[in-house]
mmCIF file of C-alpha atoms in Angstrom:
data_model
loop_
_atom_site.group_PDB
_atom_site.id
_atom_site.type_symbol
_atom_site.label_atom_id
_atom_site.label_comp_id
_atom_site.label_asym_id
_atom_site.label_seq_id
_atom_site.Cartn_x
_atom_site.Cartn_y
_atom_site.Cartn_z
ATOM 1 C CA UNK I 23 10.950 -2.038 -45.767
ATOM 2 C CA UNK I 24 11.621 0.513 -43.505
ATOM 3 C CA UNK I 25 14.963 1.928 -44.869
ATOM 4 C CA UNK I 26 16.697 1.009 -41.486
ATOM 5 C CA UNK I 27 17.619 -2.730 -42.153
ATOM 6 C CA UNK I 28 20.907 -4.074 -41.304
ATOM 7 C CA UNK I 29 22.824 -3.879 -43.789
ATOM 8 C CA UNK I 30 26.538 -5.477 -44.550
ATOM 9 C CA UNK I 31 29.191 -4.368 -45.637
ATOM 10 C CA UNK I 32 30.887 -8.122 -46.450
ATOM 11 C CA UNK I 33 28.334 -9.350 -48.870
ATOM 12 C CA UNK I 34 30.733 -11.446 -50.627
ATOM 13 C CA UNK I 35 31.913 -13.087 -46.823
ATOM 14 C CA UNK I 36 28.948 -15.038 -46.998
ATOM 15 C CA UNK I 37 28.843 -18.112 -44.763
ATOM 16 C CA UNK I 38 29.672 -21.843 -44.906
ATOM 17 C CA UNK I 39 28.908 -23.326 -48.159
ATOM 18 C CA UNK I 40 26.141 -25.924 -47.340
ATOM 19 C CA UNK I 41 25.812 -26.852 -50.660
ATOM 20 C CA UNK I 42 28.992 -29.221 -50.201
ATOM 21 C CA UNK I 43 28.376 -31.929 -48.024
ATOM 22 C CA UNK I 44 31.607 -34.097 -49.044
ATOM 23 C CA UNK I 45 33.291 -34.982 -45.782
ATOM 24 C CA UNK I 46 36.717 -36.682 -45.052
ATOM 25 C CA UNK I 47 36.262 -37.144 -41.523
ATOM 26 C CA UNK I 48 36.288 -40.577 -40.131
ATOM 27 C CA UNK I 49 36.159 -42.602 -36.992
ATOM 28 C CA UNK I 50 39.968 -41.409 -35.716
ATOM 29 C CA UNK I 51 39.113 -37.870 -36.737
ATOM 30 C CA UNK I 52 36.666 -37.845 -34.023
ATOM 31 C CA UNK I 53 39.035 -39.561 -31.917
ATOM 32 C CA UNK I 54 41.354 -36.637 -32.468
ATOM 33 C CA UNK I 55 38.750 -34.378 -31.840
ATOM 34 C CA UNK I 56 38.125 -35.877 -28.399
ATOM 35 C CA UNK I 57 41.616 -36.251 -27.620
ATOM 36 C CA UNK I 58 41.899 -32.314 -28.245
ATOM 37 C CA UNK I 59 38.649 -31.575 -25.987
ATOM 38 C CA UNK I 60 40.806 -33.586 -23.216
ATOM 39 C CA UNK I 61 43.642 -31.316 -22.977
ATOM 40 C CA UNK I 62 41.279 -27.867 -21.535
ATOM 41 C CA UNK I 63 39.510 -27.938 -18.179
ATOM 42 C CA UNK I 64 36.546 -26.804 -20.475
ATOM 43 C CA UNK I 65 35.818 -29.055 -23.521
ATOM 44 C CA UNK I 66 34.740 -26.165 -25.580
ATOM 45 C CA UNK I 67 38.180 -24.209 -25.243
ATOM 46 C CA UNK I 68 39.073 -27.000 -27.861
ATOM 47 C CA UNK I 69 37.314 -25.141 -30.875
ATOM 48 C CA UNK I 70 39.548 -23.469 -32.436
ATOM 49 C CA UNK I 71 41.968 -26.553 -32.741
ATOM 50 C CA UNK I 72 39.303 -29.170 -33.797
ATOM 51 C CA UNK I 73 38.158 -26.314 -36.715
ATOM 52 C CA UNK I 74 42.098 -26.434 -37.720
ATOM 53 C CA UNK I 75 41.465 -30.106 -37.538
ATOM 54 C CA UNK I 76 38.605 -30.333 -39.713
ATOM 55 C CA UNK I 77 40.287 -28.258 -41.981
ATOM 56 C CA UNK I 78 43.227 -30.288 -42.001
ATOM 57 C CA UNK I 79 40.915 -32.985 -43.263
ATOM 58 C CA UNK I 80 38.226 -31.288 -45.338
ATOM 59 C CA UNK I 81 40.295 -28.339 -46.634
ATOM 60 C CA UNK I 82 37.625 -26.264 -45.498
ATOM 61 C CA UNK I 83 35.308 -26.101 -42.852
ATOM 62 C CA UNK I 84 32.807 -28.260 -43.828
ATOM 63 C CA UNK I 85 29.070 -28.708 -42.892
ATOM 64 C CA UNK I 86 30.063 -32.282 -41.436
ATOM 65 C CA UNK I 87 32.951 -30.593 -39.370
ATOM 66 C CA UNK I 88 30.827 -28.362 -37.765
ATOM 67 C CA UNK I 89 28.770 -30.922 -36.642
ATOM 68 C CA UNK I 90 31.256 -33.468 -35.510
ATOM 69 C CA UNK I 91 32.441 -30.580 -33.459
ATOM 70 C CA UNK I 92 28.877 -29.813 -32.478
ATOM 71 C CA UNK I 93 28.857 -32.775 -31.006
ATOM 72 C CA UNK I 94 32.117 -34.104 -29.716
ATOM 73 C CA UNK I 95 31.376 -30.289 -27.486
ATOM 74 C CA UNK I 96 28.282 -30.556 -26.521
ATOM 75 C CA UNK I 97 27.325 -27.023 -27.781
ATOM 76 C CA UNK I 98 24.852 -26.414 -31.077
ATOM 77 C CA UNK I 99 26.335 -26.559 -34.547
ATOM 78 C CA UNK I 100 25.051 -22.471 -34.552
ATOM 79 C CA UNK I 101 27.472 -21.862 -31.843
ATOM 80 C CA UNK I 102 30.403 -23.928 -34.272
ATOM 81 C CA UNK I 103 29.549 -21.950 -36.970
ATOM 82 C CA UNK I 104 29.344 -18.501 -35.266
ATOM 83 C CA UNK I 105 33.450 -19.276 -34.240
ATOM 84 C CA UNK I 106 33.890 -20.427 -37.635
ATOM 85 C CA UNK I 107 32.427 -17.763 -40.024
ATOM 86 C CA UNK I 108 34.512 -14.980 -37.347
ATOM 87 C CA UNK I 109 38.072 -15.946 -37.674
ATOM 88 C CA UNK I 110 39.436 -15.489 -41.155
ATOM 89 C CA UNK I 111 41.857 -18.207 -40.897
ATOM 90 C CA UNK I 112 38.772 -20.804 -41.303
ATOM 91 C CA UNK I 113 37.619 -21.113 -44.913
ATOM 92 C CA UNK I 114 34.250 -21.531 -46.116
ATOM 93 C CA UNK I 115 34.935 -22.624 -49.284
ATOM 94 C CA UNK I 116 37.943 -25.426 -50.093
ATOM 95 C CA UNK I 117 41.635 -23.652 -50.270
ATOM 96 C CA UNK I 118 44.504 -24.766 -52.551
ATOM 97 C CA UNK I 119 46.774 -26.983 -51.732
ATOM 98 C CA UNK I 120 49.622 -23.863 -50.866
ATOM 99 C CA UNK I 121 47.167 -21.102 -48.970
ATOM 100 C CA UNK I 122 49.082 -17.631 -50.402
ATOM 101 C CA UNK I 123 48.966 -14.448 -48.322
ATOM 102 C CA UNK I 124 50.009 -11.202 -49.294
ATOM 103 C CA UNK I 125 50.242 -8.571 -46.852
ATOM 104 C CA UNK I 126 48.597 -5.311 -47.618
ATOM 105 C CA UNK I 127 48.829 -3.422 -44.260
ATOM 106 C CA UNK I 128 50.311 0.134 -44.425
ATOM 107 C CA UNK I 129 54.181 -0.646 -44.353
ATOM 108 C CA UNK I 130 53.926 -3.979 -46.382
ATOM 109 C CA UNK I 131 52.025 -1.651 -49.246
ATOM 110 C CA UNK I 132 54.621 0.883 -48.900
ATOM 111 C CA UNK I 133 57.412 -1.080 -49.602
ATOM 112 C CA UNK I 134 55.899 -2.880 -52.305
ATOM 113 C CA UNK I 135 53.297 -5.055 -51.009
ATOM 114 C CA UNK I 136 49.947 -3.714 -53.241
ATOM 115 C CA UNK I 137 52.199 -3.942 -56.272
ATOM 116 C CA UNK I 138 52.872 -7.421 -55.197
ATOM 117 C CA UNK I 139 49.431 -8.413 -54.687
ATOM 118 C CA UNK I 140 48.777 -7.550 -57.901
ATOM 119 C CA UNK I 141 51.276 -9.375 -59.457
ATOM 120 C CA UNK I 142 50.069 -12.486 -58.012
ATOM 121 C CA UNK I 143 46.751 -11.864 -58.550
ATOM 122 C CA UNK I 144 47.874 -11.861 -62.611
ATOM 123 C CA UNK I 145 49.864 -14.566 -62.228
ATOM 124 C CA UNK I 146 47.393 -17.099 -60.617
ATOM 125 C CA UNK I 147 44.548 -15.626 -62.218
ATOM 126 C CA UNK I 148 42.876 -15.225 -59.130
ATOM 127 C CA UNK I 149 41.554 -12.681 -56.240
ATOM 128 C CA UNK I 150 41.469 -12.807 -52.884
ATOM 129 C CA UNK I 151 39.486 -15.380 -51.564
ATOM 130 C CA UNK I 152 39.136 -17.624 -54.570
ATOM 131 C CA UNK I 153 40.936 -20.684 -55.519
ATOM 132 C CA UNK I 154 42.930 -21.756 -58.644
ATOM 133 C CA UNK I 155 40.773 -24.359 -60.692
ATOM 134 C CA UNK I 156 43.384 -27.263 -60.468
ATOM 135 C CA UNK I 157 43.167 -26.159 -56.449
ATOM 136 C CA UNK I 158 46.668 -25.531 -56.491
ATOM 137 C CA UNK I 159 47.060 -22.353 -55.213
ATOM 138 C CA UNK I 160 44.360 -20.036 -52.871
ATOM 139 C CA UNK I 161 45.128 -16.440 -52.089
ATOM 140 C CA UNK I 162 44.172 -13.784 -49.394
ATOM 141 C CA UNK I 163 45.113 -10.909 -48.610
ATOM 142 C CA UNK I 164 46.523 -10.963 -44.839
ATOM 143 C CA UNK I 165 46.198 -7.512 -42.747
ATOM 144 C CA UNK I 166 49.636 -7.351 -41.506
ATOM 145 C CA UNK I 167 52.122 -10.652 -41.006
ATOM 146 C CA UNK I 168 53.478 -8.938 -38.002
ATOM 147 C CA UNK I 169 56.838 -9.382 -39.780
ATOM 148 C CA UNK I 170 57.233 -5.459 -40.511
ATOM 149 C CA UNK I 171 60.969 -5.617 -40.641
ATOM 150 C CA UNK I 172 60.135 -7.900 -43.603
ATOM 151 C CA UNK I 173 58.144 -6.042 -45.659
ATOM 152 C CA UNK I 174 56.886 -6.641 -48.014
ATOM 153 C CA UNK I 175 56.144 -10.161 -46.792
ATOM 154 C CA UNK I 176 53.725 -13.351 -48.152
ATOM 155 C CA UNK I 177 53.195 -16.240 -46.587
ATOM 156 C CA UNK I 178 52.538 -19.827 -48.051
ATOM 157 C CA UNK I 179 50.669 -22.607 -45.717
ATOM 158 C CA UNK I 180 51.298 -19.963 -43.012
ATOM 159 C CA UNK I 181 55.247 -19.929 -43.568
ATOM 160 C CA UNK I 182 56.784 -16.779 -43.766
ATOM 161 C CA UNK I 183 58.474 -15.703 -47.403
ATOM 162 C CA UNK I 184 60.393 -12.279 -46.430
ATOM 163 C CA UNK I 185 61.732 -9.293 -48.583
ATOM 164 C CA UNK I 186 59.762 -10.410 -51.735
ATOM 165 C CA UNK I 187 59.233 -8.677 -55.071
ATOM 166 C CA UNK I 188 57.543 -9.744 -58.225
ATOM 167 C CA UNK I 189 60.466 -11.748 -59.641
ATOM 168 C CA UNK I 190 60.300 -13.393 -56.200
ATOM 169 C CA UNK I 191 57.197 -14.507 -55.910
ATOM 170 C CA UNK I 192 57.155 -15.391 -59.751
ATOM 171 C CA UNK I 193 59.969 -18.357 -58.685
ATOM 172 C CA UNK I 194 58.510 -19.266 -55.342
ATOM 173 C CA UNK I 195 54.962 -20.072 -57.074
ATOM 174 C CA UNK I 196 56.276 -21.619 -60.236
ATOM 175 C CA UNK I 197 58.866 -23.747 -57.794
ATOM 176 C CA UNK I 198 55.596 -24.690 -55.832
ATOM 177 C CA UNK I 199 53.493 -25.591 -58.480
ATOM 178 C CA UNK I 200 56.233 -28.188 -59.875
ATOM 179 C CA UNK I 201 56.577 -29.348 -56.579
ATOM 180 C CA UNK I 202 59.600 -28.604 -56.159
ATOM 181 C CA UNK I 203 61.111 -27.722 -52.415
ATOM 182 C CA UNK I 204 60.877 -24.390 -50.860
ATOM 183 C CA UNK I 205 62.460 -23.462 -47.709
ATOM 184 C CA UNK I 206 60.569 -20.198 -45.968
ATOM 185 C CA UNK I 207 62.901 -17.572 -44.902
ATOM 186 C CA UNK I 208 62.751 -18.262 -41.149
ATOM 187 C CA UNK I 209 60.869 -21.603 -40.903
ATOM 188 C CA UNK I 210 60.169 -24.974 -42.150
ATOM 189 C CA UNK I 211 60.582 -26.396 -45.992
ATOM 190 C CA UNK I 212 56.947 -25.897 -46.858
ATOM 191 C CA UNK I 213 54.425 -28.665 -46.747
ATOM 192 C CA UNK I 214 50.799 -28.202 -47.765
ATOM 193 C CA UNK I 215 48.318 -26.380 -46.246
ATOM 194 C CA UNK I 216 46.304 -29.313 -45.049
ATOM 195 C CA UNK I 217 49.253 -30.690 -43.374
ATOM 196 C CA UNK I 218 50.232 -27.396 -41.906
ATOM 197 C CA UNK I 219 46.713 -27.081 -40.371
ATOM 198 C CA UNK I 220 47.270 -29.894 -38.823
ATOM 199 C CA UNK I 221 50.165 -28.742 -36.996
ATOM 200 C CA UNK I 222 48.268 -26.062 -35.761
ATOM 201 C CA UNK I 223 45.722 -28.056 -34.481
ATOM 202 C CA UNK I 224 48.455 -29.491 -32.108
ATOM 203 C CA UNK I 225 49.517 -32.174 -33.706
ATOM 204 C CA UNK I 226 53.391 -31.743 -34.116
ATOM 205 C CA UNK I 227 54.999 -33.072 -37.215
ATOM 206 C CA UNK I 228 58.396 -32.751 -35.613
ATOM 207 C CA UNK I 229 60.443 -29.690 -37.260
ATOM 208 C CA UNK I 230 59.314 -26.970 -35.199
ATOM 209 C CA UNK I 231 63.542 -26.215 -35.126
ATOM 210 C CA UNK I 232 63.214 -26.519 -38.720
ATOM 211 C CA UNK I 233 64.847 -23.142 -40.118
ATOM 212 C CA UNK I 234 65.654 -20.203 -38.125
ATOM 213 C CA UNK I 235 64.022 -19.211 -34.903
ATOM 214 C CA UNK I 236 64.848 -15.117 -36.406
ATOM 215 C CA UNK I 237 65.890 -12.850 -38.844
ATOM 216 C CA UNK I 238 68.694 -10.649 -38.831
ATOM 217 C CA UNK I 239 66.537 -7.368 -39.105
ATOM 218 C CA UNK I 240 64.520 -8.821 -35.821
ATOM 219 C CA UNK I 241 67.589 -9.303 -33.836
ATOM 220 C CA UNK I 242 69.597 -5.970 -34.598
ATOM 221 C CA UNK I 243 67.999 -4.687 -31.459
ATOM 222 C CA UNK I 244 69.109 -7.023 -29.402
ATOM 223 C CA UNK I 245 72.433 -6.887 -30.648
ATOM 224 C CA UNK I 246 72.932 -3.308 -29.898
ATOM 225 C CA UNK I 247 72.115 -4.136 -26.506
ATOM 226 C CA UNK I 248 74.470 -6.411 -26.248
ATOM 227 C CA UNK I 249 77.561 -4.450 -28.180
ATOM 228 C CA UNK I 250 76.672 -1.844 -25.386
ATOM 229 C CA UNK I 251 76.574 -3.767 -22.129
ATOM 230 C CA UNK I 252 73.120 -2.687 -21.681
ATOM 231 C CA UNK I 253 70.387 -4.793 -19.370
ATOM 232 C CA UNK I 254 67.338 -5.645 -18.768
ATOM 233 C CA UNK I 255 66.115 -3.675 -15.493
ATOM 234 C CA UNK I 256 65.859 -5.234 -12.237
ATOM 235 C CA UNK I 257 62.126 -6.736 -11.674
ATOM 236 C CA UNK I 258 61.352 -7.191 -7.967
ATOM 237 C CA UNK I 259 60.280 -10.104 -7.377
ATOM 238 C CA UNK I 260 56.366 -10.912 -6.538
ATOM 239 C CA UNK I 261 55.090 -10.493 -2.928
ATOM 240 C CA UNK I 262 53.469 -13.784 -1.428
ATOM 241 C CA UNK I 263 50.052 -13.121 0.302
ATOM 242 C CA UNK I 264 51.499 -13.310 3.554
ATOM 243 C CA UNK I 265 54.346 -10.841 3.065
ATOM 244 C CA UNK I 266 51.094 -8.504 2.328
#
């Protein structure tokens, strides 16, 4: 040892868990897979879908999504896994059936949002990154929701759940857990995870106009604008090559 390894700082990010070869995937996965490799002029710009895909499936990313990938691509299952193990939105180990995410980025643990994390955390008897042992519920802790205006703001299965407190979040996951209906603040009634993975995978399940498109707070902007007469600036149009 010369005292100059690498060393990380993510121990605990570890990588696909190989351990769990249990698969879902069948025959028309693959299918799908190929039908989403079809739509790019290159096959491999089709990743990040068919991982969405396999999780859609698997509930995970799964040793035999990486390879079905691996191959429907034509690239190595190393290369699949690299993508995989980058983008936290790909899990390594098997989420719940709702995926909760509590913002902690500056404003959203300002207005409440670290508080709120906390809360949760004692409530599902979980951290971030684990999942509930029924597989109800998974949490993580999202680095801004880009929903400021919001804040403190979760999300459930990707949905967004605005303005929320403890006593909030207390009826949202106890409503979930019974199964009962929840409608996010500007979106669709929530589904599962799996089935909102699917979705963005690019499969449409057909109520993309569920809900609404904005929130008041996003729009106040706008509406100024308009109370004022005020417009956008002219933009020239483009110049053709041959007016060059």
């Amino acid at each position: 040892m010369s005292g100059h390894e690498f060393q990380s700082f993510f121990p605990e990010s570890g990588g696909v868990d190989l351990s769990d070869q249990a698969t879902n995937i069948t025959d028309e996965t693959i299918e799908e897979m190929r039908q989403l490799a079809a739509r790019y002029p290159q096959a491999r710009s089709a990743l990040l879908p068919m991982l969405h895909l396999v999780q859609s499936v698997d509930g995970r990313v799964s040793p035999r999504g990486i390879e079905a990938c691996a191959e429907v691509l034509g690239i190595s299952a190393a290369q699949v896994s690299g993508v995989a193990t980058f983008y936290t939105m790909y899990k390594r180990r098997p989420a719940g059936k709702h995926h909760v995410g509590v913002c902690v980025t500056a404003l959203c643990a300002v207005m409440g949002g670290d508080a709120l994390m906390e809360h949760v955390e004692d409530k599902l008897g979980i951290h971030p990154g684990e999942t509930t042992a029924d597989g109800t519920f998974s949490l993580e802790a999202v680095e801004c929701n880009a929903a400021c205006d919001f804040a403190p703001v979760m999300m459930v299965n990707w949905e967004f759940m605005d303005n929320m407190d403890p006593e909030k979040a207390d009826r949202l996951l106890d409503d979930l857990a019974a199964g009962k209906p929840v409608e996010s603040t500007r979106g669709a009634t929530i589904t599962s995870w799996k089935e909102a993975e699917r979705v963005i995978a690019g499969f449409p399940d057909g109520r993309a106009d569920e809900g609404p498109a904005a929130g008041g707070a996003s729009l106040v902007g706008l509406r100024i604008a308009n109370e004022r007469g005020w417009t956008a600036p002219d933009v020239p149009a483009p110049v053709s090559e041959e007016e060059k």
